XYZ file of C-alpha atoms in Angstrom:
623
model
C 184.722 128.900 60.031
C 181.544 129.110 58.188
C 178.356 127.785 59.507
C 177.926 126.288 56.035
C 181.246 124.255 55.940
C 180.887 122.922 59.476
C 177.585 121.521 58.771
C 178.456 120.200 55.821
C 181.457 118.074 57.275
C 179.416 116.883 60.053
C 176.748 115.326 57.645
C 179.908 113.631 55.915
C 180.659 112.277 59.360
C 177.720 110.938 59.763
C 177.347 109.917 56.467
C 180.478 107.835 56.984
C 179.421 106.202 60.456
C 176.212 104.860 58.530
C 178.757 103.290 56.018
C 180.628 101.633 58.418
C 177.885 100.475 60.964
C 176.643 98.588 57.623
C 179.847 97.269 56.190
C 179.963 95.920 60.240
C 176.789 93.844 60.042
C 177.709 92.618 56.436
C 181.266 90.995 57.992
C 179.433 89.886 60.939
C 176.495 88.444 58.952
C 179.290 87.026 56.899
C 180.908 85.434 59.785
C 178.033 84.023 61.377
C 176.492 82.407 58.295
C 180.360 80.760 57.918
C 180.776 79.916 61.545
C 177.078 77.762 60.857
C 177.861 76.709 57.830
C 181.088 74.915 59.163
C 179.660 73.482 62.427
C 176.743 71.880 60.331
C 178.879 69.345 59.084
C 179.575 67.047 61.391
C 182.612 65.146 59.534
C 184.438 68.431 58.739
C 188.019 68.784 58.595
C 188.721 72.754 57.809
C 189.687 73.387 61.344
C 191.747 70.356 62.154
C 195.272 69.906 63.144
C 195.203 65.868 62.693
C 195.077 63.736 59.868
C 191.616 63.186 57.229
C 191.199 59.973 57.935
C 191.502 60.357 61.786
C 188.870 63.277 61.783
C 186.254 60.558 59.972
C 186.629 58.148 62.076
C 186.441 60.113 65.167
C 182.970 61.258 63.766
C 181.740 57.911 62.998
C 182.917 56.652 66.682
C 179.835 56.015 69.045
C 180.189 57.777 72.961
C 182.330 55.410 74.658
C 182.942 55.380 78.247
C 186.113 53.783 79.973
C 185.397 52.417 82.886
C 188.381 50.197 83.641
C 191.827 50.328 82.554
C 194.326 47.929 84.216
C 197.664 46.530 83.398
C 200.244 44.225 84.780
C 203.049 45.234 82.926
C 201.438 48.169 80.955
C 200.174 45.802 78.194
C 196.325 45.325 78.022
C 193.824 47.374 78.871
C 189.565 46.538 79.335
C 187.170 48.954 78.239
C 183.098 49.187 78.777
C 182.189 50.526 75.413
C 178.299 51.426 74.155
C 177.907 50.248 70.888
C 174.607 51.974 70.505
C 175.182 54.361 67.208
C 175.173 57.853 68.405
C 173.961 61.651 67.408
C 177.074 61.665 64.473
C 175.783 57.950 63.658
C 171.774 58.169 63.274
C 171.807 59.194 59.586
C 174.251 56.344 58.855
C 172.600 53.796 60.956
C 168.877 54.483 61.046
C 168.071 51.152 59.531
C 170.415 49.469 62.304
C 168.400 51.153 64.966
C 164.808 50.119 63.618
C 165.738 46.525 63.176
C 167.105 46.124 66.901
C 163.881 48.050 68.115
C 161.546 45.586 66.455
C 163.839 42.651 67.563
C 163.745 43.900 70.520
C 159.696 44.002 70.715
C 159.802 40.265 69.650
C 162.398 38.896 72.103
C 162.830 41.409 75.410
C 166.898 40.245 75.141
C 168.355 43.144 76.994
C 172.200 44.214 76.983
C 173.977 47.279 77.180
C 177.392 46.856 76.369
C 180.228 44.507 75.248
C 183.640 44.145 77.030
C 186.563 45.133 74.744
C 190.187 43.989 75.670
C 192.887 45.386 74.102
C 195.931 42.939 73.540
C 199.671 44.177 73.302
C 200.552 43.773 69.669
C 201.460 46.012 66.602
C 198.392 46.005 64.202
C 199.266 44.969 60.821
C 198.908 47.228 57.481
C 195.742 44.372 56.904
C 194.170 44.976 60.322
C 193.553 48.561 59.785
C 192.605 48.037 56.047
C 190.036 45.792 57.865
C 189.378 48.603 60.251
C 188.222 51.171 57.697
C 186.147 48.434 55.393
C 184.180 47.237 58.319
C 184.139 50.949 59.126
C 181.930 51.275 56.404
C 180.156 48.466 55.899
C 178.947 48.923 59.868
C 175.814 49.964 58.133
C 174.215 47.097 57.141
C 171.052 45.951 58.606
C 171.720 43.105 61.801
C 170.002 40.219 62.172
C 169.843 37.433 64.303
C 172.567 35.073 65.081
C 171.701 32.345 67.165
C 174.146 29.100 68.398
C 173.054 25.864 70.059
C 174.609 23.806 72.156
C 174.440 19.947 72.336
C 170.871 19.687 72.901
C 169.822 22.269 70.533
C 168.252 23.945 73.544
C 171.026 27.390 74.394
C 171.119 30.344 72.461
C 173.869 32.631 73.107
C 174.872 36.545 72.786
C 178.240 37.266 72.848
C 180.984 39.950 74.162
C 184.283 40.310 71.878
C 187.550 40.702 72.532
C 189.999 42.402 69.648
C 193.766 43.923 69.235
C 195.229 46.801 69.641
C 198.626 48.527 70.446
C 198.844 50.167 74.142
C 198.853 53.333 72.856
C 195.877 53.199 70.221
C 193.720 55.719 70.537
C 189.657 55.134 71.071
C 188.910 55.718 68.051
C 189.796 52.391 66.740
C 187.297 50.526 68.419
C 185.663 51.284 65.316
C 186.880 47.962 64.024
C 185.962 46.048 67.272
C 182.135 47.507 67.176
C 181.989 46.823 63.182
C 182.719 43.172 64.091
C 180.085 42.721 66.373
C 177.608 44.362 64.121
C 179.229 42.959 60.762
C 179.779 39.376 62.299
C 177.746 38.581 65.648
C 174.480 40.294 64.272
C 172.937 40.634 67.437
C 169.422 41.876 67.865
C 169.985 43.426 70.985
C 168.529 46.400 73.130
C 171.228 49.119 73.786
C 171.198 51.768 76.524
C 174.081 54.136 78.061
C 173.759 52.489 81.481
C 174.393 49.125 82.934
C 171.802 46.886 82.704
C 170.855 43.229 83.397
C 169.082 41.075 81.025
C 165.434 41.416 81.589
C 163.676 37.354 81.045
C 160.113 36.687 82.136
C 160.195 34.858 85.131
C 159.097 31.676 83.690
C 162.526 31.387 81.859
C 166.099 30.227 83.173
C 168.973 32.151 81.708
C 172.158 29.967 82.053
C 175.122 31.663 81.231
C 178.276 29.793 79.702
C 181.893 31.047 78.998
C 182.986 29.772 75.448
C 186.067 30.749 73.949
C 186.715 30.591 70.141
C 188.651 32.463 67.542
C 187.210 35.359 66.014
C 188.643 37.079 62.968
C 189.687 40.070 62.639
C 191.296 39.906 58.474
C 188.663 39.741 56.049
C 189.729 37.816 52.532
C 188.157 38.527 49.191
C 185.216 36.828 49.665
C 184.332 39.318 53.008
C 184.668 36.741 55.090
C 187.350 37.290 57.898
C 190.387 35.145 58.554
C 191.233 34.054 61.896
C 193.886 34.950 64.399
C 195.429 33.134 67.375
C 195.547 36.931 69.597
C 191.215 37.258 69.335
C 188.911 35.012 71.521
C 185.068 35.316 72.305
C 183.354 34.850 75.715
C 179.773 33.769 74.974
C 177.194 33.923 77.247
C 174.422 31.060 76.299
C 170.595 31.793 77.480
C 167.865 28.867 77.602
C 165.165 31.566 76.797
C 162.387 28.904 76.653
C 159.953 28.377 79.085
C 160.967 25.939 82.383
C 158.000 23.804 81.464
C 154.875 23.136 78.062
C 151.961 22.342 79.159
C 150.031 22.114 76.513
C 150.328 18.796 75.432
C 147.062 16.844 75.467
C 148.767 13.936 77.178
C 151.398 14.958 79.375
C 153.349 18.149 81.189
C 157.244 17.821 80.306
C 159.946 20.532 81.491
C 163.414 20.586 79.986
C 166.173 23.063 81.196
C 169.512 23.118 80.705
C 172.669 24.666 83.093
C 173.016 24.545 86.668
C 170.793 21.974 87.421
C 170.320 19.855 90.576
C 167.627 17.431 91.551
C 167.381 17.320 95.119
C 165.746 14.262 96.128
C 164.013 14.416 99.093
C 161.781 16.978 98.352
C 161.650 15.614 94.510
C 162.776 18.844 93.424
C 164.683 19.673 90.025
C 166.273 23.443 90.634
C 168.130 25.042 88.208
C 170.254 27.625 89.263
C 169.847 31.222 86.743
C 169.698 35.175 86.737
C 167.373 36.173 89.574
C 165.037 37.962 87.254
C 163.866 34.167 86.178
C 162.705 32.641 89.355
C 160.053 30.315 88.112
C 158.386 27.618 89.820
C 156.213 24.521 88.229
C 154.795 21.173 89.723
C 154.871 18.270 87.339
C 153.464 14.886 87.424
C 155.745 12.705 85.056
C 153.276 10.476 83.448
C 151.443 11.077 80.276
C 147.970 10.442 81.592
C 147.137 13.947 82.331
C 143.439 14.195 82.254
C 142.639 11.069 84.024
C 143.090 11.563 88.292
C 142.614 8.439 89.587
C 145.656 7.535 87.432
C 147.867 10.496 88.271
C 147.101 10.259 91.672
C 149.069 7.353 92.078
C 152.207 9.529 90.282
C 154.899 10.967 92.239
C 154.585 15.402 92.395
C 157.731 16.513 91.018
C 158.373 20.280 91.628
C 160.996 22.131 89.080
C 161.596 25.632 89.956
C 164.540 28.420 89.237
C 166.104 30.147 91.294
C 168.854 32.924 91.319
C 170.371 32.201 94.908
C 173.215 29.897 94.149
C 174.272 29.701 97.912
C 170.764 28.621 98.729
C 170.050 25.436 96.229
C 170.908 22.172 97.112
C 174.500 21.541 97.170
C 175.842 18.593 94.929
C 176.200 15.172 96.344
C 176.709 13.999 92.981
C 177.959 15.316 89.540
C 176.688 13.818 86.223
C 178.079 14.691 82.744
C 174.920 13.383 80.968
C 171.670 14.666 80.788
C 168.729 13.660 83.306
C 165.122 12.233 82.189
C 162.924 11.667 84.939
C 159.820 10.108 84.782
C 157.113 8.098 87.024
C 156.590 4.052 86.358
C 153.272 4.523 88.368
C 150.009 5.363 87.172
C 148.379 1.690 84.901
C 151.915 0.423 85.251
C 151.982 -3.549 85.431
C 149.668 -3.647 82.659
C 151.341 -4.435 79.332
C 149.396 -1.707 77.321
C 150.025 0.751 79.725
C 153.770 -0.209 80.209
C 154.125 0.280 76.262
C 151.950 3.227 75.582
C 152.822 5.021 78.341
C 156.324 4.654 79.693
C 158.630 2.334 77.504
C 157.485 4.012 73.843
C 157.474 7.647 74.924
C 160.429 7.101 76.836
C 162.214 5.577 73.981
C 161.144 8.976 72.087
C 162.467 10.756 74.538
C 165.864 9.352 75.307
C 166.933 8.162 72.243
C 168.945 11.395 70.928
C 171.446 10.995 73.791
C 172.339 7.225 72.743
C 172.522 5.899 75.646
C 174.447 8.500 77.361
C 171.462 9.654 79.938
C 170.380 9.294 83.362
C 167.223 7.253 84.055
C 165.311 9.310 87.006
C 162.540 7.008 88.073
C 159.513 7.801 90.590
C 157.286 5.273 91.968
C 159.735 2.199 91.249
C 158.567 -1.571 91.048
C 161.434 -3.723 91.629
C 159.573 -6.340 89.728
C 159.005 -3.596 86.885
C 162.878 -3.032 86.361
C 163.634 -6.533 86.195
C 160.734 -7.528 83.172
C 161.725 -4.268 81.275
C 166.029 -4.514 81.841
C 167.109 -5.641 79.019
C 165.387 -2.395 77.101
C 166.187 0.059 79.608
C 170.003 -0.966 80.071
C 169.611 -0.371 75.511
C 168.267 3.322 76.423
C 170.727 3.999 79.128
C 174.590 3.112 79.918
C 173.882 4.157 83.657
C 172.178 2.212 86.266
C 168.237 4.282 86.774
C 167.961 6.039 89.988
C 165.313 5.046 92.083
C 163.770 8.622 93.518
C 162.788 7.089 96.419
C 166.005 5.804 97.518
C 167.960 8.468 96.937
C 165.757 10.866 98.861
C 166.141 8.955 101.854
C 169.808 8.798 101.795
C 169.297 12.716 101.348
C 171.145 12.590 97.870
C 171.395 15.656 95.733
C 172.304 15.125 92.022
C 173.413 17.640 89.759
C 173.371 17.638 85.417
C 174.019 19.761 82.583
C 170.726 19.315 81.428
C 167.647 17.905 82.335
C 163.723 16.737 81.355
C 161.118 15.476 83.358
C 158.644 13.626 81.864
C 157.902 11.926 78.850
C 157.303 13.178 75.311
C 153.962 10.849 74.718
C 151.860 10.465 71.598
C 149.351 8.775 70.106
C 148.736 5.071 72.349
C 151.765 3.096 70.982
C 153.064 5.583 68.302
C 155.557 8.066 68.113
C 154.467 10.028 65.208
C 157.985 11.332 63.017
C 156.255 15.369 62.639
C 156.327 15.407 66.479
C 159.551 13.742 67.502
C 162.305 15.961 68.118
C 164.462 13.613 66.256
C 162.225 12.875 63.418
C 161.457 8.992 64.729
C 158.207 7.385 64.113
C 156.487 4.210 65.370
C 158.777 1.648 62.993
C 161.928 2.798 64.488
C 160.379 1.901 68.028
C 159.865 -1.697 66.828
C 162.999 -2.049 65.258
C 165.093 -0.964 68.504
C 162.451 -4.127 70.058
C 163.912 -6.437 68.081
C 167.400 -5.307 68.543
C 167.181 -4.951 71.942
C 165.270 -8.559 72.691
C 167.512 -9.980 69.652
C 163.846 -10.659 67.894
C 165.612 -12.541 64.540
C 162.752 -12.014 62.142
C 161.650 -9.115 60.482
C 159.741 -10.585 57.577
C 156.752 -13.105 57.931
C 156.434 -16.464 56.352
C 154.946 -15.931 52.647
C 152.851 -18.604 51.143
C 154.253 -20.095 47.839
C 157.657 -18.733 48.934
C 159.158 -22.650 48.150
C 160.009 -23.280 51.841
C 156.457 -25.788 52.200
C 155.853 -23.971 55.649
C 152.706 -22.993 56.921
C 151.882 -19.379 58.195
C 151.721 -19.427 62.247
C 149.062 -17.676 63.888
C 149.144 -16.907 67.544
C 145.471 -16.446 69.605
C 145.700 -15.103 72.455
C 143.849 -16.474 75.272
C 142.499 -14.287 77.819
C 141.763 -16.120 81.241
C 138.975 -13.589 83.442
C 137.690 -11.235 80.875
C 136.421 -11.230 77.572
C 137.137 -14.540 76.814
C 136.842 -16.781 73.677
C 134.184 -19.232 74.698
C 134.634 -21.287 71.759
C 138.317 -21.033 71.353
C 139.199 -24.798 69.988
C 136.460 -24.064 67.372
C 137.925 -20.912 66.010
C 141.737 -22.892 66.208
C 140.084 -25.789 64.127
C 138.511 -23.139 61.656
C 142.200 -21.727 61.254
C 143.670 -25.329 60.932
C 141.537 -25.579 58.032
C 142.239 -22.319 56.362
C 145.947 -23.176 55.785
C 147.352 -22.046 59.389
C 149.348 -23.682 61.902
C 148.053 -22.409 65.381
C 149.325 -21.776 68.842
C 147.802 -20.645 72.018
C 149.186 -18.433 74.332
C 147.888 -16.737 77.356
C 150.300 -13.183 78.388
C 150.599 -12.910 81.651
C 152.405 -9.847 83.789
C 155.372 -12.226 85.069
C 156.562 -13.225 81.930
C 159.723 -12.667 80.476
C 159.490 -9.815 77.557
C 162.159 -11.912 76.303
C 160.324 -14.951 76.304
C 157.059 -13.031 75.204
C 159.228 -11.262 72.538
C 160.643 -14.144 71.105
C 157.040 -16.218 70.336
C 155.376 -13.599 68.994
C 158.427 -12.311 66.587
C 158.215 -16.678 65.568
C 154.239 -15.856 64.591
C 153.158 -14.491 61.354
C 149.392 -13.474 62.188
C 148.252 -12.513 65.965
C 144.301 -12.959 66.864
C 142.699 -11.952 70.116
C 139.820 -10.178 71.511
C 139.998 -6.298 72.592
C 142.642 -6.187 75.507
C 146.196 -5.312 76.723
C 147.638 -8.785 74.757
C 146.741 -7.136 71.490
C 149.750 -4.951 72.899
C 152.268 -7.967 71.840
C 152.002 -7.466 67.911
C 154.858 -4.967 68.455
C 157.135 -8.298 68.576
C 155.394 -9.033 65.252
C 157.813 -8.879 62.129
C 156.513 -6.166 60.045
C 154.194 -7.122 57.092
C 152.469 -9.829 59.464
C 149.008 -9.589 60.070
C 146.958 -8.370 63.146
C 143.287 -9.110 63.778
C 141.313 -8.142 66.474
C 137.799 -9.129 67.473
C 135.609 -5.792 69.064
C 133.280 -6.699 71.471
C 129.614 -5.671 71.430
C 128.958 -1.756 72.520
C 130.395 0.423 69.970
C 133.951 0.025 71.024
C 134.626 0.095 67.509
C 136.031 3.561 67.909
C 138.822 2.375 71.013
C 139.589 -0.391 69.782
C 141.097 1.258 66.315
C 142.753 4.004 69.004
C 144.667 1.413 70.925
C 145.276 -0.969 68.244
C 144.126 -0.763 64.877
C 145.947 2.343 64.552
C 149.217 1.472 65.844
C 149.033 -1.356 64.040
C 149.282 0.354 61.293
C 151.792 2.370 62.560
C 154.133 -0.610 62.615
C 153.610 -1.898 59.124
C 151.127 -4.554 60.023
C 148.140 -5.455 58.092
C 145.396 -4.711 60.236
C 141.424 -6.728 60.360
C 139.075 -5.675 62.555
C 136.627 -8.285 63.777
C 133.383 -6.412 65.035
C 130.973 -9.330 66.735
C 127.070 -9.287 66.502
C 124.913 -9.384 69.562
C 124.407 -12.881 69.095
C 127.935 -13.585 69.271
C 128.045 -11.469 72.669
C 127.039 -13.182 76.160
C 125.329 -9.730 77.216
C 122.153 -10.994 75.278
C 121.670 -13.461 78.244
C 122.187 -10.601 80.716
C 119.860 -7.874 79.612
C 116.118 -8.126 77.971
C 116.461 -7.591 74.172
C 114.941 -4.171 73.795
C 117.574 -2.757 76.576
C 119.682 0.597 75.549
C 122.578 -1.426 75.432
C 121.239 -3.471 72.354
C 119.670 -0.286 70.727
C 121.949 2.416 71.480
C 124.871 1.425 72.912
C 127.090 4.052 72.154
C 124.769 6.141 74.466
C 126.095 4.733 77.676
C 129.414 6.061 76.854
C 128.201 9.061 78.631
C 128.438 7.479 81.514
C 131.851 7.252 81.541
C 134.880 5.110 81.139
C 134.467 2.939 84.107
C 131.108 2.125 83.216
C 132.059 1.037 79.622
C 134.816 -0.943 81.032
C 132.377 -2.661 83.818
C 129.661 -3.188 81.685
C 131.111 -3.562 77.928
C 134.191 -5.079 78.255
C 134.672 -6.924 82.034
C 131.279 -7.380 81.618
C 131.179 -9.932 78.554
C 131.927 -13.221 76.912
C 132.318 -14.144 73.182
C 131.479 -16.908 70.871
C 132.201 -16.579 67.496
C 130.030 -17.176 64.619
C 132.575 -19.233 63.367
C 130.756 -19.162 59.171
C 131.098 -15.300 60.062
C 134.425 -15.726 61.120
C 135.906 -17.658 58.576
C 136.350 -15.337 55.906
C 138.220 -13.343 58.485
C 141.281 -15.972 58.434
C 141.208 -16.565 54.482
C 141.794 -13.099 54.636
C 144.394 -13.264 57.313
C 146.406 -15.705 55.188
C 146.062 -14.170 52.020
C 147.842 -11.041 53.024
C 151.053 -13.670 53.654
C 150.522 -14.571 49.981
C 154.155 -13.959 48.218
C 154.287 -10.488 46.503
């Protein structure tokens, strides 16, 4: 062999080797660039030994874990599925995902998962054509669904329940998830674990199994048929607050669920997830700023608790709602009786139609027998006196319940405010239903009948009284009225009282709680009231010029000179009171009632006075 040909063949063999190390990387460049290439796509089907479709929807499936399967017979089986989209769903679901995170910023509602049950049953040709369009339409963006229950106070989220045969594979949960996304709407939180619902402490959550049908067919208009085989287990959630105080006038709580009022330690507990213990104290009279008045109200404490076994247990079950309130406070004076118990109590109660519990603190036998007849109209059920049934250690137990009263303005219930949308002319026409008050119209002059307007004066007998009252009757006489006196006294029957002033068609009287007695009034009658010296001018349109007004009165306002006032024979003529009255209002309320309006008389200028009544009696004029 010659040294020339053996070199030569070796540098072919090596020549050769280089060739195939390179035509190696190529194919394995080749192959790895494929391999990526394939495993990239996520809903790829190259590889796979089942069916298109099958392959899609297994990529479009969220992780699901199965936590329980049981069966009787073999026949239904519960899973614990997260509906959170997953890696394979974030492209297709991004918008989903940013909604329920900004929901979730708004609201703090919680939940992880929804309980699936799968019902023995062959699924129809429809059902899985319903499977694969809410398949794809799983996309859209949720929003909220809310749904209240009687008292427009429970929202609810809700777990679903849907078909499927035994042997169904996971993968057509797809359907079940697309309903609760497509349908429900939730704004929920998701996570892989198990959590609870995490509520500020300072809010019940009351949870309530509802069944109802859900569909599972959509029809051509996308919205899904029903079927007998699909039911829904909601769980409703008072997420407001136990208690508002912010109300200028008064601290009210209302709750709904498990709620019991245990008596003898004038409690209200409702019964909720531990994560909302909450506890309030409440005094049930709208008088909140003034503490010599709510010191004489009854402490009511509502509180939440999650420790069923520990709450009071039930003496008593009630199937209507509870309002409690406190008949304490000015009580036992007209004004206050109206303004600040019978009108915002009205306002409050009204919705339920007389199908509510009366709660009452501080009772006054005397109290419930003036005021039956309107209490039995705001109430089918006999009150319950607080008192009482904390001594017979009593525990009662509602569905729902509010403590206090939702108060106004002094007398009027104005219609933006009410929950129901009443205003001050509804409260006297329930008056006049309830006391079976006959007129509603006044007597108009010229109207053909001959009869003369009546005007009622009421007489006060301790304070501010009319000095000259039988000069100021003449002075009406003249004008064209026909006059009667009347003095109001506490005893009196509201029936009685009712009935007198609903025969009048004008009501006169100086500043004072019998001003109070023009709700009996028919509406379009006439109301005038004479102010007292000491620029009350301002309290007395507050307590009555206003809700006057209110009740579709015409309204005069009689402001007397300090010649008309005895205080001129009390203090020298130069005295603050004379020159700035409105000055010793900083002195407080119980000096302006001492001084300004205990503290003097009146005698009408009866020339001044008389242009007052012309004008009285020409608002009766016919129209």
């Amino acid at each position: 062999m010659k040294p020339g040909g053996s070199s030569g063949r070796l540098h072919a063999l090596r020549f050769e080797s280089q060739r195939f190390r390179l035509l190696t990387i190529v194919v394995g460049c080749f192959l790895i660039s494929l391999t990526f290439l394939l495993s990239s796509r996520p809903d790829a089907t190259v590889f796979s030994t089942l069916n298109p479709r099958e392959s899609l929807e297994d990529a479009r499936m969220p992780a699901m874990k199965m936590l329980h399967r049981s069966s009787s017979a073999g026949l239904t089986r519960d899973f614990h599925v997260d509906i959170l989209p997953q890696q394979g769903d974030r492209d297709t679901h991004a918008h989903l995902q940013q909604s329920v995170d900004q929901t979730a910023e708004k609201t703090e509602w919680v939940k992880d998962t929804v309980i699936i049950q799968e019902v023995a049953g062959e699924r129809s040709e429809e059902a899985e054509e319903a499977a694969e369009r809410v398949a794809a339409d799983s996309g859209d963006e949720a929003a909220p669904a809310v749904v209240a229950d009687e008292d427009n106070a429970v929202k609810t989220t809700a777990t679903v329940a849907t078909t499927a045969r035994p042997d169904q594979p996971c993968t057509h949960h797809t359907l079940a998830r697309s309903q609760i996304i497509a349908e429900f709407q939730l704004p929920l939180k998701f996570n892989f674990l198990k959590r609870k619902n995490r509520v500020s402490s300072s809010f019940p959550v009351v949870e309530e199994k509802k069944k109802q049908q859900l569909p599972v067919k959509l029809q051509d208009a996308g919205e899904p048929a029903r079927t007998p085989e699909q039911t829904v287990t909601s769980h409703s959630v008072d997420r407001r607050p136990l208690c508002d105080f912010s109300d200028f006038r008064t601290d009210i709580c209302d709750f709904s669920g498990d709620v019991r009022m245990a008596a003898n330690t004038s409690e209200f507990v409702v019964v909720v997830d531990p994560a909302a213990v909450a506890s309030h104290k409440v005094r049930p009279y709208p008088r909140k700023g003034d503490a010599t008045c709510m010191g004489r109200v009854t402490e009511i404490t509502v509180r939440a608790t999650g420790d069923a076994a520990g709450a009071p247990r039930c003496t008593r079950a009630h199937g209507v709602p509870a309002v409690a309130f406190s008949i304490g406070g000015y009580t036992g004076n007209i004004f206050h009786d109206f303004s600040d118990v019978i009108v915002p109590l009205y306002n409050t109660v009204q919705r339920y139609r007389g199908g509510v519990q009366l709660v009452m603190a501080n009772v006054a036998s005397w109290w419930l027998v003036k005021y039956d007849k309107l209490l039995r109209e705001l109430s089918r059920h006999a009150p319950i006196d607080l008192a009482k049934a904390g001594a017979a250690g009593e525990v009662h137990c509602f569905p729902h319940a509010v403590v206090s009263l939702r108060a106004h303005r002094e007398l009027i219930i104005e219609r933006e405010r009410s929950l129901d949308g009443l205003a001050t002319p509804d409260f006297t026409r329930f008056l006049r239903r309830a006391l079976s008050l006959p007129r509603d119209a006044p007597t108009r002059l010229g109207d053909g009948t001959g009869r003369r307007p009546r005007l009622l004066v009421i007489s006060r007998g301790r304070t501010r009284l009319l000095l000259n009252l039988d000069a100021v009757v003449r002075a009406a006489e003249e004008v064209g009225f026909e006059v009667v006196v009347n003095e109001s006294d506490v005893g009196n029957s509201i029936e009685q009282v009712g009935k007198l002033i609903n025969s009048c068609d004008a009501l006169l009287g100086v500043h004072g709680a019998g001003l109070t007695n023009m709700m009996f009034l028919p509406p379009g009658a006439t109301m005038v009231q004479v102010v007292p010296w000491g620029g009350l001018q301002w309290i007395a349109r507050m307590d009555y010029g206003e809700p006057a007004a209110a009740m579709g009165l015409n309204y005069i306002q009689y402001e007397i000179a300090v010649a008309e006032s005895s205080l001129k024979d009390k203090y020298p003529a130069g005295d603050e009171i004379f020159t700035n009255p409105t000055g010793l209002h900083k002195r407080g309320f119980a000096f302006m009632k001492q001084t300004l309006m205990d503290g003097q008389d009146i005698t009408i200028d009866v020339t001044r006075f008389r242009p007052v009544l012309q004008q009285a009696l020409h608002n009766l004029a016919a129209k």
